Coordinates of C-alpha atoms and ligand atoms in Angstrom, one line a residue:
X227 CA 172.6 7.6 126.3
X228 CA 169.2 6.1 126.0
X229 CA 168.3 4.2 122.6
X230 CA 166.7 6.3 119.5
X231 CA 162.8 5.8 119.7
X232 CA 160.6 5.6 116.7
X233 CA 158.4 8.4 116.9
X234 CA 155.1 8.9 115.2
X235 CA 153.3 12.2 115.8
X236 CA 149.9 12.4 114.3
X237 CA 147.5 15.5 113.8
X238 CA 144.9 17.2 112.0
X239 CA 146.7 19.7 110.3
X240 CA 150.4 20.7 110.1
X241 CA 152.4 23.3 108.3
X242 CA 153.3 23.7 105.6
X243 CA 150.8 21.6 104.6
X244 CA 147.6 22.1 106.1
X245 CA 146.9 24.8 108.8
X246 CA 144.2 26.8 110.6
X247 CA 146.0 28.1 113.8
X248 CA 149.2 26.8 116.2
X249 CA 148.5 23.2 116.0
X250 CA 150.3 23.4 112.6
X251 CA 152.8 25.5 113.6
X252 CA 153.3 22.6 116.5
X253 CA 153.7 19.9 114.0
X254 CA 155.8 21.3 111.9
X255 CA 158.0 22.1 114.2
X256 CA 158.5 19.7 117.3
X257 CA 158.8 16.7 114.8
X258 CA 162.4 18.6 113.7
X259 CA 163.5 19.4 117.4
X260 CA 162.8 15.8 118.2
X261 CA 164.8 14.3 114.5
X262 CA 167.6 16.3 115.9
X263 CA 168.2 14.3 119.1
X264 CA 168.7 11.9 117.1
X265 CA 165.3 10.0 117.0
X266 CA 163.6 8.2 113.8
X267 CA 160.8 10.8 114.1
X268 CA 157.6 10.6 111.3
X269 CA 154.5 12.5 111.3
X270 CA 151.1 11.5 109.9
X271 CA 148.2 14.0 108.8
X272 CA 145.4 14.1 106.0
X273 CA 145.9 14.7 102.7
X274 CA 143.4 17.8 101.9
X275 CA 143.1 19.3 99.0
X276 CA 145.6 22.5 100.2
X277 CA 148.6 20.4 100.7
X278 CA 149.3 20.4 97.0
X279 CA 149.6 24.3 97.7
X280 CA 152.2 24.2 99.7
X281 CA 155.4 24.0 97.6
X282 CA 156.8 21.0 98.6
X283 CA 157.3 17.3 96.4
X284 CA 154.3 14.9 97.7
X285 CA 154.8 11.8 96.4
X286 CA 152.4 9.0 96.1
X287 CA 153.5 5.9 97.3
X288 CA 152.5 2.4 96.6
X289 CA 150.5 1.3 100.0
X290 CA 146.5 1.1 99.9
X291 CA 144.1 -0.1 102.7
X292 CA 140.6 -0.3 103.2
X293 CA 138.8 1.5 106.0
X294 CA 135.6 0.3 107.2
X295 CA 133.4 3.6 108.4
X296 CA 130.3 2.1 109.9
X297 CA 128.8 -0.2 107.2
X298 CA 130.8 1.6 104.1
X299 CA 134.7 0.4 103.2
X300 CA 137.1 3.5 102.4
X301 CA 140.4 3.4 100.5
X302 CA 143.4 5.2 101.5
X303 CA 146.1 5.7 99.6
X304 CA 149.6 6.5 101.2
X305 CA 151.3 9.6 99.9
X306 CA 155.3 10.9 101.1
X307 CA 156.6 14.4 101.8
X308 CA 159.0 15.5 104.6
X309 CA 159.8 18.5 106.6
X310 CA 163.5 19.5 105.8
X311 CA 164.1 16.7 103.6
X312 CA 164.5 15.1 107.2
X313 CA 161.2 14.1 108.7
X314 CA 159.1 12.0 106.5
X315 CA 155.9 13.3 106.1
X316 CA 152.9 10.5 105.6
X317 CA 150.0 12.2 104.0
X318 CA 146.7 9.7 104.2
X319 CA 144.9 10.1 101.2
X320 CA 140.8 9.6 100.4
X321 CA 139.5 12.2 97.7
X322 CA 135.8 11.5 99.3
X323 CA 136.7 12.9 102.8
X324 CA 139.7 15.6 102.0
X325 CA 139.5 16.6 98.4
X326 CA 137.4 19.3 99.8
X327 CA 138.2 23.3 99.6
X328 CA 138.8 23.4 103.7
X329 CA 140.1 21.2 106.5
X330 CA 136.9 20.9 109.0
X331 CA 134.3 22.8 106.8
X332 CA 133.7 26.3 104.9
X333 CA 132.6 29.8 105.8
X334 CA 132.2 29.0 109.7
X335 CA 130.5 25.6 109.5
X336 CA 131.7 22.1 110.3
X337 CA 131.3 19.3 107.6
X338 CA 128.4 17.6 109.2
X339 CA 130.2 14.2 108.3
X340 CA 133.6 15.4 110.5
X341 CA 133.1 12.1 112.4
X342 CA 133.6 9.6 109.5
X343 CA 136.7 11.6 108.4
X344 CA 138.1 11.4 111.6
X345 CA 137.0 8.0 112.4
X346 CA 138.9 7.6 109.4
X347 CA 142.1 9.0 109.9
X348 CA 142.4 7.4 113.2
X349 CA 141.7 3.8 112.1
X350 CA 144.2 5.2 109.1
X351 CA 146.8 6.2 111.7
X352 CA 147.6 2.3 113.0
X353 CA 146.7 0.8 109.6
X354 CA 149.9 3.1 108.0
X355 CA 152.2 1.9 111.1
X356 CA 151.5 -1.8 109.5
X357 CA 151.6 -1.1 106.3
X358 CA 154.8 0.5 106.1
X359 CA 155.9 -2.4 108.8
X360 CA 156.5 1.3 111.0
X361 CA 155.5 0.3 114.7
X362 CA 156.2 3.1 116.9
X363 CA 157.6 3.3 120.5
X364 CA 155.6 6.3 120.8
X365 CA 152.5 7.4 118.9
X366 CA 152.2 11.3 119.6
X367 CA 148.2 12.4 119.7
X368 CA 147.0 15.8 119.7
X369 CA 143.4 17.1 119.6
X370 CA 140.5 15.3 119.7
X371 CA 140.7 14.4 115.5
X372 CA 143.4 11.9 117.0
X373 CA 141.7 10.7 119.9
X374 CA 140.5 7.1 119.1
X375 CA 143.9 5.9 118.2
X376 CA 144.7 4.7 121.7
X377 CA 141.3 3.4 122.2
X378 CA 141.5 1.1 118.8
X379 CA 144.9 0.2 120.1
X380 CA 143.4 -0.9 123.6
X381 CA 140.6 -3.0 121.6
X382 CA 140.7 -3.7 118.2
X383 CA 144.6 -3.8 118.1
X384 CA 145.1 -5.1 121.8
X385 CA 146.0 -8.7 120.6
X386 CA 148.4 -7.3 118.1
X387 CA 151.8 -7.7 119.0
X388 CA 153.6 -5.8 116.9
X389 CA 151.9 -2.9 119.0
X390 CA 153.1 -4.6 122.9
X391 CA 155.5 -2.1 122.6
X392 CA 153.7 1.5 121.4
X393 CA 152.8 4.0 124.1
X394 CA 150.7 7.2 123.6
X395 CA 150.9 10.6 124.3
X396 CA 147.8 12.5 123.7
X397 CA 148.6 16.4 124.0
X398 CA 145.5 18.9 125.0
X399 CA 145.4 22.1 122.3
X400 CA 142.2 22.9 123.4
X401 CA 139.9 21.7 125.3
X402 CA 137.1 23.4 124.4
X403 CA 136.8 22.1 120.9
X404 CA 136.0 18.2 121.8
X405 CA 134.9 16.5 118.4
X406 CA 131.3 15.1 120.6
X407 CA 129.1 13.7 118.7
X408 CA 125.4 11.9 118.7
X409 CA 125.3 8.5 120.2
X410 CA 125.1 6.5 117.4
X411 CA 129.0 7.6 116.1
X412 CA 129.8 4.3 118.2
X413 CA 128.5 2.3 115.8
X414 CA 130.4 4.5 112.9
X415 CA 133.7 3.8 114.6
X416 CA 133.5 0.2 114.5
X417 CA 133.9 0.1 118.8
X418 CA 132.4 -2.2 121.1
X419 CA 129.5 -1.1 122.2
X420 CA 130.1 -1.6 126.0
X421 CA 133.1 1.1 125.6
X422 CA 130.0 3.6 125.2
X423 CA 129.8 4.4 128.8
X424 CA 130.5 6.8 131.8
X425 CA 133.6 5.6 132.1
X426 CA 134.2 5.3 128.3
X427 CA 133.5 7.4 125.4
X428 CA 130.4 8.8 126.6
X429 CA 129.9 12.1 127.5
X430 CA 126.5 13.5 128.3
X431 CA 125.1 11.2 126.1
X432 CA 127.3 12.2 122.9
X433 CA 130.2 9.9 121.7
X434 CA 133.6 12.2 122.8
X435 CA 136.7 12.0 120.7
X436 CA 138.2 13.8 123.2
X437 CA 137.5 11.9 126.3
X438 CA 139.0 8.9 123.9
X439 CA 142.2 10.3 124.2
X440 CA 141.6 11.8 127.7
X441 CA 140.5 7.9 129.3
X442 CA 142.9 5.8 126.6
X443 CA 146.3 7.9 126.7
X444 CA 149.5 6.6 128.4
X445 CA 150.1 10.3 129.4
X446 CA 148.5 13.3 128.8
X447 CA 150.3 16.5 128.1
X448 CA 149.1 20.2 127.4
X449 CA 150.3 23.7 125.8
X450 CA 151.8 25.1 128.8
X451 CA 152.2 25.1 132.8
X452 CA 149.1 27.1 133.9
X453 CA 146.4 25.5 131.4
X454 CA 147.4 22.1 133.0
X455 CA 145.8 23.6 136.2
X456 CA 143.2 25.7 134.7
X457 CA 141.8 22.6 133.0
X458 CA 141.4 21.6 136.4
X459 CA 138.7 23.6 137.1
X460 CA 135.0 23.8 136.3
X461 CA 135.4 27.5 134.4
X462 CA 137.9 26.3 131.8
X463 CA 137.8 22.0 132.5
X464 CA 134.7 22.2 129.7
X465 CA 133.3 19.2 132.0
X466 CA 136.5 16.8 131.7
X467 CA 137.4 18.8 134.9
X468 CA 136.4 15.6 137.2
X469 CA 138.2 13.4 134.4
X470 CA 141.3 15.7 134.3
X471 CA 141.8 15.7 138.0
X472 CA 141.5 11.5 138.4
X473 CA 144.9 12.2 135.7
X474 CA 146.3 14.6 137.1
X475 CA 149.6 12.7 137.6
X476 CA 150.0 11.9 134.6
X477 CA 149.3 15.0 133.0
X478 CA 152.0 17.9 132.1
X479 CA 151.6 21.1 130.9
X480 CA 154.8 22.0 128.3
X481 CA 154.9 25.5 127.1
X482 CA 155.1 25.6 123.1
X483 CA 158.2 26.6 121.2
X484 CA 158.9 29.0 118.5
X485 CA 160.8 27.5 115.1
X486 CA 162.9 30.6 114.8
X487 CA 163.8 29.4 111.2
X488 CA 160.1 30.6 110.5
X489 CA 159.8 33.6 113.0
X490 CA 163.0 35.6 113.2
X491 CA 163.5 39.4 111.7
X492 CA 167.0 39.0 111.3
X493 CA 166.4 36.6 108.4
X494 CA 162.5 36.3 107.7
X495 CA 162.0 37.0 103.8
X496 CA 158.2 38.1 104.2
X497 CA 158.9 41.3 105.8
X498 CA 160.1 44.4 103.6
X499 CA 163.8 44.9 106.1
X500 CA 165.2 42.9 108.2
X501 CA 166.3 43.8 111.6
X502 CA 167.8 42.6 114.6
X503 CA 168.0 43.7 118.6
X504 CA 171.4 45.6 118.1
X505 CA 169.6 47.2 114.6
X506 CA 166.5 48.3 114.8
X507 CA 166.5 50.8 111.2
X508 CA 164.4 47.4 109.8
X509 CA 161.8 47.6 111.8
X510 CA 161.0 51.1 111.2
X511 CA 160.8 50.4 107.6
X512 CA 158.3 47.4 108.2
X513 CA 156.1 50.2 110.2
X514 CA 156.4 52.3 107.2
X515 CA 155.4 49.5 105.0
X516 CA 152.5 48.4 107.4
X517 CA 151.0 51.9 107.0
X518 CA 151.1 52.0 103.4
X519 CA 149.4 48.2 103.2
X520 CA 146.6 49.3 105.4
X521 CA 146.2 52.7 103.7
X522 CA 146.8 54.1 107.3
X523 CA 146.9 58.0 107.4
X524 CA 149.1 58.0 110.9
X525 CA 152.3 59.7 111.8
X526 CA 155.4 56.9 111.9
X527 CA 155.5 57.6 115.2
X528 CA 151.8 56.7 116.0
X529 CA 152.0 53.3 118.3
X530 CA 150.7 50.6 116.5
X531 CA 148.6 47.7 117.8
X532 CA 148.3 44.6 116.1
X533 CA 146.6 41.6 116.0
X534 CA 146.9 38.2 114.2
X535 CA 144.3 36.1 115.0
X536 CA 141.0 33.4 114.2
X537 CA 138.1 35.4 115.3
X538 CA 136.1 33.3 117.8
X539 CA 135.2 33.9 121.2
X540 CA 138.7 32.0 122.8
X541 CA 139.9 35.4 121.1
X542 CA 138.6 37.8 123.3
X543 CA 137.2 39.5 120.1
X544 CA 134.2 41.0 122.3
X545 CA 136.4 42.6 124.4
X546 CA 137.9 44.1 121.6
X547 CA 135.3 45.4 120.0
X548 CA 134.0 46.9 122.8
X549 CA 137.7 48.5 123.8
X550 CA 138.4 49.8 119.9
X551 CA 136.9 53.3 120.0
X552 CA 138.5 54.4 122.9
X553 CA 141.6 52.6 122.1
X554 CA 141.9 54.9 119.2
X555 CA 141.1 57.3 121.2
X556 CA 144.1 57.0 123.3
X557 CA 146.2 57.9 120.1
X558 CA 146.7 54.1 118.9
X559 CA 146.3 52.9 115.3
X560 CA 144.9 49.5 114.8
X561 CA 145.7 46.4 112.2
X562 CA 143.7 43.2 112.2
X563 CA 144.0 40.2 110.4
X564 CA 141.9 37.6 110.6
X565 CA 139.3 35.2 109.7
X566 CA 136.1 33.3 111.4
X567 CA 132.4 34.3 112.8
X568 CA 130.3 36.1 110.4
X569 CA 129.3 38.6 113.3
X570 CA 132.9 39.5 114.4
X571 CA 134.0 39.7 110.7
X572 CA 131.3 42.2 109.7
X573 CA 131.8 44.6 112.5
X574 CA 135.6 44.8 111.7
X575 CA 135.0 45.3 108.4
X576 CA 132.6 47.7 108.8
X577 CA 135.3 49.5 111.8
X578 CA 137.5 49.8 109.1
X579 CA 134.9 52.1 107.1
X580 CA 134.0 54.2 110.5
X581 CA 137.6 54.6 111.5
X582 CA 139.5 54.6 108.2
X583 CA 143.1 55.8 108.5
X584 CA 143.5 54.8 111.8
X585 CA 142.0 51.1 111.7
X586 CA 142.8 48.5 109.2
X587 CA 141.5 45.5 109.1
X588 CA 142.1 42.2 106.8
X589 CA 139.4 38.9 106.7
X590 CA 141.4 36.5 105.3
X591 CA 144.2 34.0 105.7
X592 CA 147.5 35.1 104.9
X593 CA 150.8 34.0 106.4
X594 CA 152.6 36.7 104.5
X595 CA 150.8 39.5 106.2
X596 CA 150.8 37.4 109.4
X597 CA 154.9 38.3 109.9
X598 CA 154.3 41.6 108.0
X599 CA 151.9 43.0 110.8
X600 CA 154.0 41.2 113.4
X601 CA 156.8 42.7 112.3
X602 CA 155.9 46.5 111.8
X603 CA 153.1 46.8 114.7
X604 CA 154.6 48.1 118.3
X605 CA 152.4 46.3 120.3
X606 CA 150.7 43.2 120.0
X607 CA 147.5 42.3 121.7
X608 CA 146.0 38.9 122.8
X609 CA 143.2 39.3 125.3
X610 CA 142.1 35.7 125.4
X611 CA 138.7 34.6 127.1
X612 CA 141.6 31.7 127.9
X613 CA 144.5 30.6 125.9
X614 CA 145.9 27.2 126.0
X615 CA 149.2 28.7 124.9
X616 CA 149.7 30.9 122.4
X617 CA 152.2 31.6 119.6
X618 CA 151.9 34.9 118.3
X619 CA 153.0 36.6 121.3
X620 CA 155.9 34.6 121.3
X621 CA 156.5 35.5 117.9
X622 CA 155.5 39.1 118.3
X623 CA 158.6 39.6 121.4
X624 CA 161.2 37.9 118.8
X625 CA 160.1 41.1 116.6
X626 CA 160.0 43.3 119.4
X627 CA 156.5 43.8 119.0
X628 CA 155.7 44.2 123.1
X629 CA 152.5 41.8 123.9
X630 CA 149.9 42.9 125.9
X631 CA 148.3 40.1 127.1
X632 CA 145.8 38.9 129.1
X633 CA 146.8 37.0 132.0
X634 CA 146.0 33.3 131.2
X635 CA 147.2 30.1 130.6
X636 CA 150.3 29.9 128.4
X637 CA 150.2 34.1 128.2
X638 CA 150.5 34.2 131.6
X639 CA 153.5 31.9 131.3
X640 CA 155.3 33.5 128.6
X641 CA 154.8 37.4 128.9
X642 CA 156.6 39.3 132.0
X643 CA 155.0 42.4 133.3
X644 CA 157.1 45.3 133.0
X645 CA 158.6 46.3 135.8
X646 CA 159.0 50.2 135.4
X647 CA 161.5 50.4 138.7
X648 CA 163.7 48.2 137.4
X649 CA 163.3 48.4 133.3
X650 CA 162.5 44.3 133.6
X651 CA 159.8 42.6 132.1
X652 CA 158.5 41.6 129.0
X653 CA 154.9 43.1 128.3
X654 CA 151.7 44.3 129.1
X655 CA 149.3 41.8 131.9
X656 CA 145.8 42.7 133.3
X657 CA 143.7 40.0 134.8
X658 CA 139.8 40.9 134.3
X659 CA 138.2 40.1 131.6
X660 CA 137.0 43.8 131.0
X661 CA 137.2 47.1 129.3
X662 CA 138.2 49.0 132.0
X663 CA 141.4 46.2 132.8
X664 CA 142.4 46.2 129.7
X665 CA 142.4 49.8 128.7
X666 CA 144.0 50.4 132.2
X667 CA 146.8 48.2 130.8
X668 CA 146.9 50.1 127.5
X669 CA 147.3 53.2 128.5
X670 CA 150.4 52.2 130.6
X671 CA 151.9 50.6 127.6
X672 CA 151.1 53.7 125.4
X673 CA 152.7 56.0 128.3
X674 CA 155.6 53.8 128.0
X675 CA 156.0 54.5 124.1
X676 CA 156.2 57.7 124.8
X677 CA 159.5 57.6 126.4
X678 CA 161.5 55.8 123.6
X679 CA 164.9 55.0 125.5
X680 CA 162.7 52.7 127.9
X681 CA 160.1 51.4 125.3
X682 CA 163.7 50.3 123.5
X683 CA 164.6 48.8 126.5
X684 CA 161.7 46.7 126.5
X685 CA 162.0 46.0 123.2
X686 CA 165.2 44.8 124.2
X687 CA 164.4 42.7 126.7
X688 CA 161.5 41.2 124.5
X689 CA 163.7 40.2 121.7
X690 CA 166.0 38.7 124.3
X691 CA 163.7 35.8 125.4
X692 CA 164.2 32.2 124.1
X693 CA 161.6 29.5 123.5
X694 CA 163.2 27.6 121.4
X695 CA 162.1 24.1 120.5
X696 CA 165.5 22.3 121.8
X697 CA 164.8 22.6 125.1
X698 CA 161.3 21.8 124.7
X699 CA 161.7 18.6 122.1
X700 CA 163.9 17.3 125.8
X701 CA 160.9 18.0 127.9
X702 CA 158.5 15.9 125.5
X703 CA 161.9 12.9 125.3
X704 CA 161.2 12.8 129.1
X705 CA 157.7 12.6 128.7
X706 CA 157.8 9.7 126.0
X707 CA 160.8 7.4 128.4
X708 CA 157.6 7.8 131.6
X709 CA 155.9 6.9 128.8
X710 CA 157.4 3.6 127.7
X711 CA 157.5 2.5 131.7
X712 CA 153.6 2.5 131.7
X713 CA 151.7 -0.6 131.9
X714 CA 150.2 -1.7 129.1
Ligands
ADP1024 P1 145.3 29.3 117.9 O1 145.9 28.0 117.5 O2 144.4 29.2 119.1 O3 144.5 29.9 116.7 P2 148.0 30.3 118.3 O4 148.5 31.6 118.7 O5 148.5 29.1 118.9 O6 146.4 30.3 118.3 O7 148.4 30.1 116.7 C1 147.8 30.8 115.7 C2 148.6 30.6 114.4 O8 147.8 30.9 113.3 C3 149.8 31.6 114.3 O9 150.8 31.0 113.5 C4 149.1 32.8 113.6 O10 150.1 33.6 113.0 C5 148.2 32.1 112.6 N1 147.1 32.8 112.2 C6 145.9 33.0 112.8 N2 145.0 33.7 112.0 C7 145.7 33.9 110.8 C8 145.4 34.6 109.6 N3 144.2 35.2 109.4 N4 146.3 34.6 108.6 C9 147.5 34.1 108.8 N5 147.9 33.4 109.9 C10 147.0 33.4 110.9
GLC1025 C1 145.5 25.7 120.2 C2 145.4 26.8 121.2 C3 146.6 27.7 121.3 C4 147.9 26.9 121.1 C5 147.8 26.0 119.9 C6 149.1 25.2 119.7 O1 145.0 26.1 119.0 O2 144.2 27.6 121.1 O3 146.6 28.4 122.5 O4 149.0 27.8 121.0 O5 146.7 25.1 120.0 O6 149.3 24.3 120.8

């Protein structure tokens, strides 16, 4: 067996304490599938002002260090959670830049100062690994808010030798989101100057977090098989295409998991019944329940479409909104929640008014009614522009909520079309991103429905798939041991 590694994953958010989307839900899991192959695992993330919400201990602990931010020195203080009472949980603390009410800004804009915090938590990142005398095999990236840590450790820290031994992994969420910012950032982040180059951190003229972890990384991973290639390309490589390809052995794409202590009707205490493949009475009940929360004036037996979701253009919201009307039409009820642009939050609301009864629609946050609507819709829709991977289809086939998907990056990996020959399959596919594709894909779903024993074969077959985080936490192991045979 090969030795225990000391494994730090860092990130921007991660649940329970902090989370926007499925990068939480990533850290909060994977750190627990690794601990349980036996490996000293820790994760690192900010301490904003929500973590106190979530319900667990924090406690401070006795380590402060000063971070210089261009000219200005910051302290951080150190502060200790966990995740199961198992994985301990390093929370770096500065009231200036995360004692604010959100995580990157308010109402739909950025903090314009998002390049000092996360100049910040980077330099913070290596500065905990000394101060708690922590020095990692493997430091675990992900997103751009982590990408300087391997370029500090290939400058500032390149002499240091109680880092010889640490290897990174810098793991691709989304590309699209790169943290660039105006030239000048360089001098912010303390860097040599000369690393502001074509070959460097610049990127059309803008400093690029991002292309720090892309250039500086051991190894490069990403959210699932076909967004490793798609990332490739010039319609979804956001221009690191060129970059991507020159890396393109040492990049993998790794499908995410599902923690199916969070995300699993047989035992989830959110919804109203629980249920399971063999007993499906729950589920029924968590329709019922579903109607009544969204004042919905539908029969029970009125197919249900969901959708959980941030409402930005990645989304597929557009298509949506052009597709609703004659979605209902088809005989469908509709439930939204979500949060994000001002213009794609309006017109929902306002949907809501035109079609009340048979659209419902919540602009908020709100993990309870997350699992409630995943739970009690029939179908579940994510018709991503592109999609890096994905969780709440995953989630939605573990409730036997069928996905209907469009076909691209990790939903093309994890939905199978249904086959109607042979009863096998998964889910609902269509490839264009257009009306006329998706509503073609709809109505075979809604046809479907109407023949319950085969819909509850589906369902079947849905609630049969596995992507748990086992497996998966092996994938990354084999990742991190390439890892540790990389030149320095
Ligand atoms: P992304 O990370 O691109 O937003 P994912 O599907 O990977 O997409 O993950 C989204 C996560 O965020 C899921 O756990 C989903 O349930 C959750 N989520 C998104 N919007 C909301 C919301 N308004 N309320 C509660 N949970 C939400
Ligand atoms: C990003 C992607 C999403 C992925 C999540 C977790 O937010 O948009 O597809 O599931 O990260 O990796």
């Amino acid at each position: 067996m090969s030795k225990s590694l000391k494994i730090l994953l860092a990130a921007s958010e991660g649940h329970p304490f902090s989370k926007t989307g499925g990068l939480a839900d990533v850290m909060g899991a994977l750190p627990m599938a690794l601990y349980e192959k036996n490996h000293d695992v820790r994760v690192i993330l900010p301490k904003y002002r929500c973590v106190t919400d979530c319900k667990k201990a924090i406690e401070p602990i006795d380590i402060e260090f000063n971070i210089p931010v261009g000219s200005d020195s910051h302290k951080s203080r150190l502060a200790k959670s966990d995740l199961a009472e198992k994985v301990p949980v390093y929370l770096v603390g500065n009231d200036f830049f995360f004692n604010r009410e959100g995580i990157y800004g308010t109402h739909g804009t950025d903090y314009k100062d998002n390049a000092e915090r996360f100049i910040f938590f980077c330099r913070a990142i290596l500065e905990s690994c000394k101060a708690l005398s922590f020095y990692p095999d493997v430091i675990h990236l992900n997103d751009w808010h982590t990408g300087l840590v391997p370029v500090y450790l290939k400058s500032e820290y390149a002499h240091d030798e109680n880092f010889k031994s640490t290897r990174t992994i810098f793991s691709i969420h989304n590309l699209a989101y790169q943290g660039n910012y105006p030239a000048d950032t360089i001098k912010l982040s303390g860097l040599p100057d000369s690393l502001f180059s074509h070959d460097g951190l610049e990127f059309y003229n803008q400093f690029s977090f991002m292309k720090g972890g892309l250039i500086y990384s051991d190894l490069l991973t990403t959210m699932s098989p076909t967004y490793s290639k798609e990332i490739m390309t010039p319609e979804l490589g956001c221009g690191m295409e060129g970059l991507l390809k020159h890396r393109e052995q040492d990049l993998s794409g790794i499908l995410n998991g599902v923690d199916y202590a969070e995300w699993n009707p047989e035992s989830d205490p959110r919804i109203i019944a629980n249920f399971s493949a063999t007993n499906l009475k729950g589920k029924l009940d968590c329709k019922r329940d579903l109607i009544q929360t969204f004042s919905l004036t539908v029969a029970v037996d009125t197919p249900i479409i969901g959708m959980v979701t941030r409402l930005s253009e990645q989304k597929g919201i557009d298509l949506v909104m052009d597709a609703l009307e004659e979605m209902l039409n088809l005989g469908a009820a509709f439930v939204l929640l979500g949060t994000g642009s001002p213009e794609h939050e309006s017109f929902f609301q306002k949907a809501m008014e035109k079609y009340a009864g048979k659209c419902g629609v919540r602009i908020k946050f709100d993990e309870t009614l997350s699992h409630q609507i995943i739970a009690g819709s029939d179908l579940f829709m994510v018709p991503s522009r592109y999609e890096p991977c994905g969780l709440t289809q995953m989630y939605a086939l573990k409730y036997g909520t069928i996905p209907l998907v469009r076909a691209v990056g990790g939903l093309q990996d994890t939905v199978k079309e249904y086959q109607a020959k042979t009863g096998e399959g998964s889910g609902f596919k269509f490839n264009q991103y257009e009306k006329k594709a998706l509503i073609k894909s709809m109505n075979k779903a809604l046809a479907l429905y109407q023949t319950q024993s085969a819909w509850k074969n589906l369902m079947k077959n849905a609630m049969e798939e596995n992507f748990g985080w086992p497996r998966i936490a092996d994938q990354y192991l084999q990742i991190y041991q390439k890892a540790l045979r990389c030149e320095r």
